[in-house]
Short mmCIF file of C-alpha atoms in Angstrom, two decimals:
data_model
loop_
_atom_site.label_atom_id
_atom_site.label_comp_id
_atom_site.label_asym_id
_atom_site.label_seq_id
_atom_site.Cartn_x
_atom_site.Cartn_y
_atom_site.Cartn_z
CA UNK Z 180 -20.28 40.98 3.15
CA UNK Z 181 -20.75 40.34 -0.58
CA UNK Z 182 -24.32 39.24 0.05
CA UNK Z 183 -25.03 42.42 2.02
CA UNK Z 184 -23.69 44.61 -0.80
CA UNK Z 185 -25.76 42.67 -3.34
CA UNK Z 186 -28.92 43.16 -1.30
CA UNK Z 187 -28.16 46.87 -0.88
CA UNK Z 188 -27.69 47.21 -4.64
CA UNK Z 189 -30.99 45.45 -5.28
CA UNK Z 190 -32.73 47.73 -2.82
CA UNK Z 191 -31.30 50.80 -4.53
CA UNK Z 192 -32.49 49.56 -7.94
CA UNK Z 193 -35.96 48.85 -6.54
CA UNK Z 194 -36.06 52.40 -5.16
CA UNK Z 195 -35.30 53.76 -8.65
CA UNK Z 196 -38.06 51.62 -10.16
CA UNK Z 197 -40.56 52.92 -7.62
CA UNK Z 198 -39.46 56.48 -8.34
CA UNK Z 199 -40.06 56.03 -12.08
CA UNK Z 200 -43.40 54.28 -11.54
CA UNK Z 201 -44.48 57.10 -9.24
CA UNK Z 202 -43.82 59.56 -12.04
CA UNK Z 203 -41.18 61.57 -10.22
CA UNK Z 204 -38.05 60.29 -11.99
CA UNK Z 205 -37.28 59.99 -15.71
CA UNK Z 206 -37.49 56.56 -17.37
CA UNK Z 207 -33.92 56.95 -18.65
CA UNK Z 208 -32.65 56.32 -15.13
CA UNK Z 209 -33.80 52.67 -15.24
CA UNK Z 210 -31.31 51.30 -17.84
CA UNK Z 211 -28.50 53.21 -16.19
CA UNK Z 212 -29.51 51.86 -12.77
CA UNK Z 213 -29.74 48.32 -14.16
CA UNK Z 214 -26.28 48.70 -15.72
CA UNK Z 215 -24.82 49.82 -12.40
CA UNK Z 216 -26.57 46.95 -10.58
CA UNK Z 217 -25.03 44.39 -12.98
CA UNK Z 218 -21.65 46.05 -12.65
CA UNK Z 219 -21.88 46.15 -8.84
CA UNK Z 220 -22.78 42.44 -8.59
CA UNK Z 221 -21.31 40.36 -11.40
CA UNK Z 222 -18.61 42.82 -12.42
CA UNK Z 223 -17.49 43.41 -8.84
CA UNK Z 224 -17.11 39.66 -8.14
CA UNK Z 225 -15.10 39.22 -11.34
CA UNK Z 226 -12.74 42.10 -10.52
CA UNK Z 227 -12.39 40.99 -6.88
CA UNK Z 228 -11.41 37.49 -7.99
CA UNK Z 229 -8.71 38.86 -10.33
CA UNK Z 230 -7.14 41.01 -7.61
CA UNK Z 231 -5.41 43.39 -10.04
CA UNK Z 232 -5.12 47.08 -9.28
CA UNK Z 233 -5.62 48.11 -12.92
CA UNK Z 234 -8.94 46.30 -13.24
CA UNK Z 235 -10.00 47.59 -9.80
CA UNK Z 236 -9.27 51.21 -10.70
CA UNK Z 237 -11.13 50.91 -14.02
CA UNK Z 238 -14.08 49.30 -12.27
CA UNK Z 239 -14.32 52.09 -9.67
CA UNK Z 240 -14.03 54.78 -12.34
CA UNK Z 241 -16.84 53.30 -14.46
CA UNK Z 242 -18.99 52.72 -11.37
CA UNK Z 243 -18.46 56.28 -10.14
CA UNK Z 244 -19.51 57.72 -13.51
CA UNK Z 245 -22.64 55.54 -13.69
CA UNK Z 246 -23.66 56.27 -10.09
CA UNK Z 247 -23.09 60.01 -10.58
CA UNK Z 248 -25.24 60.09 -13.74
CA UNK Z 249 -27.99 58.11 -12.00
CA UNK Z 250 -27.89 60.55 -9.08
CA UNK Z 251 -27.96 63.53 -11.43
CA UNK Z 252 -31.09 62.17 -13.19
CA UNK Z 253 -32.80 61.04 -9.98
CA UNK Z 254 -31.27 62.69 -6.90
CA UNK Z 255 -32.62 60.72 -4.02
CA UNK Z 256 -32.26 57.54 -2.00
CA UNK Z 257 -31.57 55.19 -4.92
CA UNK Z 258 -28.59 57.17 -6.26
CA UNK Z 259 -27.22 57.69 -2.75
CA UNK Z 260 -27.36 53.95 -2.05
CA UNK Z 261 -25.46 53.29 -5.29
CA UNK Z 262 -22.71 55.64 -4.09
CA UNK Z 263 -22.58 53.91 -0.69
CA UNK Z 264 -22.23 50.52 -2.39
CA UNK Z 265 -19.41 51.83 -4.59
CA UNK Z 266 -17.47 53.27 -1.63
CA UNK Z 267 -17.80 50.00 0.30
CA UNK Z 268 -16.45 48.15 -2.72
CA UNK Z 269 -13.55 50.60 -2.95
CA UNK Z 270 -12.49 49.53 0.55
CA UNK Z 271 -12.26 45.94 -0.68
CA UNK Z 272 -10.55 46.74 -3.99
CA UNK Z 273 -8.26 49.76 -3.56
CA UNK Z 274 -5.62 50.94 -1.07
CA UNK Z 275 -6.63 53.47 1.57
CA UNK Z 276 -5.35 56.63 -0.23
CA UNK Z 277 -7.34 55.80 -3.37
CA UNK Z 278 -10.44 55.08 -1.28
CA UNK Z 279 -10.10 58.47 0.44
CA UNK Z 280 -9.95 60.18 -2.98
CA UNK Z 281 -13.16 58.45 -4.07
CA UNK Z 282 -14.89 59.40 -0.80
CA UNK Z 283 -13.85 63.02 -1.32
CA UNK Z 284 -15.29 63.02 -4.85
CA UNK Z 285 -18.70 61.58 -3.88
CA UNK Z 286 -20.19 64.82 -2.34
CA UNK Z 287 -19.50 66.60 -5.65
CA UNK Z 288 -22.65 64.99 -7.11
CA UNK Z 289 -24.49 67.84 -5.31
CA UNK Z 290 -22.48 70.53 -7.13
CA UNK Z 291 -25.47 71.66 -9.22
CA UNK Z 292 -27.58 72.54 -6.17
CA UNK Z 293 -27.77 75.97 -4.52
CA UNK Z 294 -24.82 76.58 -2.27
CA UNK Z 295 -26.54 76.05 1.09
CA UNK Z 296 -28.52 73.03 -0.09
CA UNK Z 297 -25.46 71.57 -1.80
CA UNK Z 298 -23.35 71.92 1.33
CA UNK Z 299 -26.07 70.39 3.50
CA UNK Z 300 -26.76 67.46 1.18
CA UNK Z 301 -23.07 66.97 0.39
CA UNK Z 302 -22.16 66.82 4.07
CA UNK Z 303 -24.90 64.26 4.71
CA UNK Z 304 -23.73 62.11 1.79
CA UNK Z 305 -20.13 62.42 2.97
CA UNK Z 306 -21.06 61.23 6.46
CA UNK Z 307 -23.01 58.30 4.97
CA UNK Z 308 -20.20 57.08 2.71
CA UNK Z 309 -17.55 57.54 5.44
CA UNK Z 310 -19.70 55.48 7.79
CA UNK Z 311 -20.10 52.80 5.10
CA UNK Z 312 -16.34 52.74 4.48
CA UNK Z 313 -15.55 52.39 8.20
CA UNK Z 314 -18.07 49.58 8.69
CA UNK Z 315 -16.79 47.76 5.59
CA UNK Z 316 -13.19 48.03 6.79
CA UNK Z 317 -14.13 46.70 10.22
CA UNK Z 318 -15.95 43.75 8.65
CA UNK Z 319 -13.02 43.08 6.33
CA UNK Z 320 -10.59 43.01 9.25
CA UNK Z 321 -12.92 40.79 11.27
CA UNK Z 322 -13.14 38.27 8.44
CA UNK Z 323 -9.37 38.36 7.99
CA UNK Z 324 -8.89 37.74 11.71
CA UNK Z 325 -11.29 34.78 11.51
CA UNK Z 326 -9.29 33.26 8.66
CA UNK Z 327 -6.02 33.78 10.50
CA UNK Z 328 -7.50 32.31 13.67
CA UNK Z 329 -8.77 29.26 11.77
CA UNK Z 330 -5.34 28.76 10.17
CA UNK Z 331 -3.62 29.08 13.54
CA UNK Z 332 -6.06 26.61 15.11
CA UNK Z 333 -5.40 24.15 12.29
CA UNK Z 334 -1.66 24.45 12.85
CA UNK Z 335 -2.13 23.87 16.59
CA UNK Z 336 -4.24 20.78 15.94
CA UNK Z 337 -1.68 19.48 13.45
CA UNK Z 338 1.13 20.06 15.95
CA UNK Z 339 -0.82 18.33 18.73
CA UNK Z 340 -1.54 15.35 16.48
CA UNK Z 341 2.12 15.14 15.48
CA UNK Z 342 3.21 15.25 19.13
CA UNK Z 343 0.74 12.48 20.02
CA UNK Z 344 1.97 10.33 17.13
CA UNK Z 345 5.55 10.84 18.24
CA UNK Z 346 4.62 9.90 21.80
CA UNK Z 347 2.90 6.70 20.65
CA UNK Z 348 5.83 5.88 18.38
CA UNK Z 349 8.25 6.41 21.23
CA UNK Z 350 6.20 4.19 23.54
CA UNK Z 351 6.05 1.41 20.94
CA UNK Z 352 9.77 1.65 20.27
CA UNK Z 353 10.78 1.74 23.93
CA UNK Z 354 8.29 -0.91 25.07
CA UNK Z 355 7.33 -3.48 22.45
CA UNK Z 356 10.42 -2.91 20.31
CA UNK Z 357 12.74 -3.47 23.26
CA UNK Z 358 10.89 -6.63 24.32
CA UNK Z 359 11.04 -8.12 20.81
CA UNK Z 360 14.75 -7.37 20.60
CA UNK Z 361 15.34 -9.17 23.91
CA UNK Z 362 13.25 -12.16 22.73
CA UNK Z 363 15.24 -12.36 19.52
CA UNK Z 364 18.55 -12.30 21.42
CA UNK Z 365 17.28 -14.98 23.83
CA UNK Z 366 16.24 -17.23 20.94
CA UNK Z 367 19.59 -16.76 19.27
CA UNK Z 368 21.36 -17.70 22.51
CA UNK Z 369 19.14 -20.78 22.91
CA UNK Z 370 19.99 -21.97 19.41
CA UNK Z 371 23.67 -21.52 20.14
CA UNK Z 372 23.34 -23.70 23.26
CA UNK Z 373 21.59 -26.39 21.20
CA UNK Z 374 24.14 -26.36 18.40
CA UNK Z 375 25.63 -29.73 19.45
CA UNK Z 376 22.34 -31.66 19.53
CA UNK Z 377 21.50 -34.29 16.90
CA UNK Z 378 20.58 -33.11 13.41
CA UNK Z 379 17.05 -34.58 13.56
CA UNK Z 380 16.19 -32.79 16.82
CA UNK Z 381 13.14 -30.57 16.06
CA UNK Z 382 13.91 -28.11 18.85
CA UNK Z 383 16.30 -26.04 16.75
CA UNK Z 384 13.79 -25.87 13.90
CA UNK Z 385 11.10 -24.60 16.27
CA UNK Z 386 13.46 -22.01 17.71
CA UNK Z 387 14.50 -20.93 14.20
CA UNK Z 388 10.87 -20.34 13.26
CA UNK Z 389 10.28 -18.43 16.51
CA UNK Z 390 13.33 -16.27 15.83
CA UNK Z 391 12.13 -15.56 12.30
CA UNK Z 392 8.68 -14.56 13.60
CA UNK Z 393 10.24 -12.22 16.17
CA UNK Z 394 12.36 -10.65 13.43
CA UNK Z 395 9.24 -10.04 11.33
CA UNK Z 396 7.40 -8.59 14.35
CA UNK Z 397 10.32 -6.29 15.11
CA UNK Z 398 10.41 -5.14 11.50
CA UNK Z 399 6.68 -4.41 11.64
CA UNK Z 400 7.14 -2.40 14.84
CA UNK Z 401 9.87 -0.34 13.18
CA UNK Z 402 7.66 0.31 10.15
CA UNK Z 403 4.80 1.36 12.43
CA UNK Z 404 7.07 3.71 14.35
CA UNK Z 405 8.33 5.16 11.09
CA UNK Z 406 4.76 5.64 9.85
CA UNK Z 407 3.76 7.48 13.02
CA UNK Z 408 6.66 9.90 13.10
CA UNK Z 409 6.79 13.03 10.96
CA UNK Z 410 8.30 14.04 8.64
CA UNK Z 411 8.87 10.79 6.81
CA UNK Z 412 9.95 9.86 3.30
CA UNK Z 413 7.50 7.39 1.78
CA UNK Z 414 8.96 5.29 -1.05
CA UNK Z 415 6.97 4.63 -4.18
CA UNK Z 416 4.62 1.66 -3.95
CA UNK Z 417 6.57 -0.28 -6.56
CA UNK Z 418 9.80 0.21 -4.63
CA UNK Z 419 8.13 -0.84 -1.36
CA UNK Z 420 6.78 -4.01 -2.99
CA UNK Z 421 10.22 -4.90 -4.40
CA UNK Z 422 11.67 -4.53 -0.89
CA UNK Z 423 8.87 -6.68 0.50
CA UNK Z 424 9.52 -9.36 -2.13
CA UNK Z 425 13.22 -9.33 -1.24
CA UNK Z 426 12.34 -9.92 2.42
CA UNK Z 427 10.01 -12.76 1.45
CA UNK Z 428 12.66 -14.36 -0.75
CA UNK Z 429 15.23 -14.10 2.04
CA UNK Z 430 12.74 -15.85 4.35
CA UNK Z 431 12.64 -18.88 2.00
CA UNK Z 432 9.81 -18.07 -0.42
CA UNK Z 433 11.07 -16.94 -3.84
CA UNK Z 434 8.92 -13.92 -4.70
CA UNK Z 435 8.79 -11.77 -7.83
CA UNK Z 436 7.10 -8.44 -8.54
CA UNK Z 437 5.41 -7.46 -11.80
CA UNK Z 438 4.13 -3.92 -12.45
CA UNK Z 439 1.46 -3.36 -15.09
CA UNK Z 440 0.78 0.11 -16.45
CA UNK Z 441 2.47 3.42 -15.75
CA UNK Z 442 3.24 4.12 -12.10
CA UNK Z 443 1.57 7.20 -10.68
CA UNK Z 444 1.27 8.90 -7.31
CA UNK Z 445 -1.66 7.73 -5.18
CA UNK Z 446 -3.07 8.90 -1.87
CA UNK Z 447 -1.43 7.64 1.31
CA UNK Z 448 -4.48 5.64 2.57
CA UNK Z 449 -4.75 3.78 -0.75
CA UNK Z 450 -1.00 3.17 -0.88
CA UNK Z 451 -0.99 1.85 2.68
CA UNK Z 452 -3.91 -0.51 1.99
CA UNK Z 453 -2.27 -1.93 -1.15
CA UNK Z 454 1.05 -2.46 0.62
CA UNK Z 455 -0.64 -4.15 3.59
CA UNK Z 456 -2.54 -6.43 1.20
CA UNK Z 457 0.72 -7.59 -0.38
CA UNK Z 458 2.33 -7.98 3.04
CA UNK Z 459 -0.57 -10.00 4.46
CA UNK Z 460 -0.82 -12.10 1.31
CA UNK Z 461 2.85 -13.10 1.38
CA UNK Z 462 2.65 -13.81 5.13
CA UNK Z 463 -0.29 -16.17 4.56
CA UNK Z 464 1.50 -17.89 1.67
CA UNK Z 465 4.55 -18.57 3.84
CA UNK Z 466 2.43 -19.82 6.74
CA UNK Z 467 -0.29 -21.84 5.08
CA UNK Z 468 0.03 -22.38 1.32
CA UNK Z 469 2.98 -24.79 1.12
CA UNK Z 470 4.03 -22.93 -2.02
CA UNK Z 471 7.39 -22.98 -3.78
CA UNK Z 472 7.08 -19.49 -5.25
CA UNK Z 473 4.90 -16.38 -5.15
CA UNK Z 474 4.25 -13.37 -7.36
CA UNK Z 475 3.03 -9.86 -6.54
CA UNK Z 476 1.26 -8.02 -9.38
CA UNK Z 477 0.77 -4.25 -9.13
CA UNK Z 478 -1.71 -3.10 -11.78
CA UNK Z 479 -2.25 0.63 -12.46
CA UNK Z 480 -5.62 0.53 -14.22
CA UNK Z 481 -7.79 3.44 -15.27
CA UNK Z 482 -9.35 4.90 -12.13
CA UNK Z 483 -8.10 2.12 -9.84
CA UNK Z 484 -4.95 0.41 -8.59
CA UNK Z 485 -4.87 -3.32 -7.87
CA UNK Z 486 -2.47 -5.55 -5.96
CA UNK Z 487 -2.62 -9.33 -6.44
CA UNK Z 488 -0.60 -11.95 -4.56
CA UNK Z 489 -0.43 -15.32 -6.32
CA UNK Z 490 1.19 -18.58 -5.25
CA UNK Z 491 1.50 -22.13 -6.59
CA UNK Z 492 0.50 -23.87 -3.37
CA UNK Z 493 -2.84 -25.04 -2.04
CA UNK Z 494 -5.79 -23.13 -3.41
CA UNK Z 495 -8.24 -21.14 -1.35
CA UNK Z 496 -10.51 -23.37 0.67
CA UNK Z 497 -8.28 -26.45 0.39
CA UNK Z 498 -7.27 -28.20 3.61
CA UNK Z 499 -3.82 -27.71 5.02
CA UNK Z 500 -1.95 -26.85 8.16
CA UNK Z 501 -3.24 -23.59 9.58
CA UNK Z 502 -5.97 -23.29 6.98
CA UNK Z 503 -5.84 -21.23 3.79
CA UNK Z 504 -9.52 -20.82 3.06
CA UNK Z 505 -12.08 -18.06 2.78
CA UNK Z 506 -12.84 -16.00 5.85
CA UNK Z 507 -9.25 -15.79 6.99
CA UNK Z 508 -8.10 -14.33 10.26
CA UNK Z 509 -7.66 -10.90 11.72
CA UNK Z 510 -5.28 -9.85 8.95
CA UNK Z 511 -7.77 -10.51 6.15
CA UNK Z 512 -10.55 -8.90 8.19
CA UNK Z 513 -8.44 -5.76 8.54
CA UNK Z 514 -7.77 -5.73 4.78
CA UNK Z 515 -11.48 -6.10 4.06
CA UNK Z 516 -12.23 -3.14 6.34
CA UNK Z 517 -9.53 -1.05 4.63
CA UNK Z 518 -11.05 -1.87 1.24
CA UNK Z 519 -14.57 -0.92 2.38
CA UNK Z 520 -13.34 2.37 3.86
CA UNK Z 521 -11.72 3.28 0.53
CA UNK Z 522 -14.63 2.12 -1.61
CA UNK Z 523 -12.63 -0.81 -3.02
CA UNK Z 524 -12.93 -4.60 -2.93
CA UNK Z 525 -11.01 -7.58 -1.51
CA UNK Z 526 -11.17 -11.03 -3.08
CA UNK Z 527 -9.57 -14.34 -2.08
CA UNK Z 528 -9.81 -17.24 -4.52
CA UNK Z 529 -7.96 -19.63 -6.79
CA UNK Z 530 -5.24 -18.31 -9.05
CA UNK Z 531 -5.60 -18.96 -12.81
CA UNK Z 532 -2.64 -21.36 -12.82
CA UNK Z 533 -3.56 -23.02 -9.51
CA UNK Z 534 -2.81 -22.00 -5.98
CA UNK Z 535 -4.34 -18.99 -4.26
CA UNK Z 536 -4.83 -15.37 -5.34
CA UNK Z 537 -5.47 -12.46 -2.97
CA UNK Z 538 -6.69 -9.33 -4.75
CA UNK Z 539 -7.20 -5.83 -3.32
CA UNK Z 540 -8.42 -3.06 -5.64
CA UNK Z 541 -9.04 0.54 -4.58
CA UNK Z 542 -10.05 3.66 -6.55
CA UNK Z 543 -7.01 5.80 -7.26
#
């Protein structure tokens, strides 16, 4: 709509220029026409963006005076088009009663003509500006309906996505979560039945490790379910890492957390990637590194946030049960894909003081 009004204003100004060049209109009409054209383009956009009735009323008053003077100097198509542009803009700026007043004032530009000619020309101008006002109002309502329809469609899509997430979360909880709970209970019962066996029997140790793994898997299922459901309260990354370190320490690997820089809010995808990097790093340390301690460093740098998991066990690439070298398994592959999606980087190498260091850095 704004483009159409701009083109109409340019056409009206071109008509005035042709009238002056043809020798029929006075040259003085050109600066006045140029002033109205600037007002109707740049000034109108400025006033429309402010949305204040006072500025709108002042704009219409100045525009009406300029257009009337232009029409008085050069009564013809150019001045009439300026008046049509102004009325269309009134529809977008002013309430309906004020727009009606402006429309009623427009035919008065013909007041200096003979009575019959003035009535004829005034009626024609009135019909033209009323038609312009009606068309502008219809276009305005159509655009408003499009915006409302787009907003409603977005809400429907959001609701459908939330319902699908809740369905998946429910299926995970009722299916996999239930199965892991049963497995954990069965393992606990098996250990109770083996309580009287000799102390050097490895069966209980194997069952204990299996029970611990099932507990971790169940915890991961619960976190996934919580992440899928809405609404959810997401703790700060530092708090989540402290909780993760506490879980790791309770599982037998003393783990500390160090935060460098001032904590700040980061986007959910970046936060999730950093948390998963710390989680995967500590899991690998417990499984493969043979370490006695681990440390998680959360570094809030300028333009990026970095998580580093360090241990004092076997370094990256060194032999050991399960392997702890470059390449990694599915977990490290997933972290590398997360880093690439976010424009970050993932590194696995030796820690400065020995052992292994897993580093994930993402822009944030």
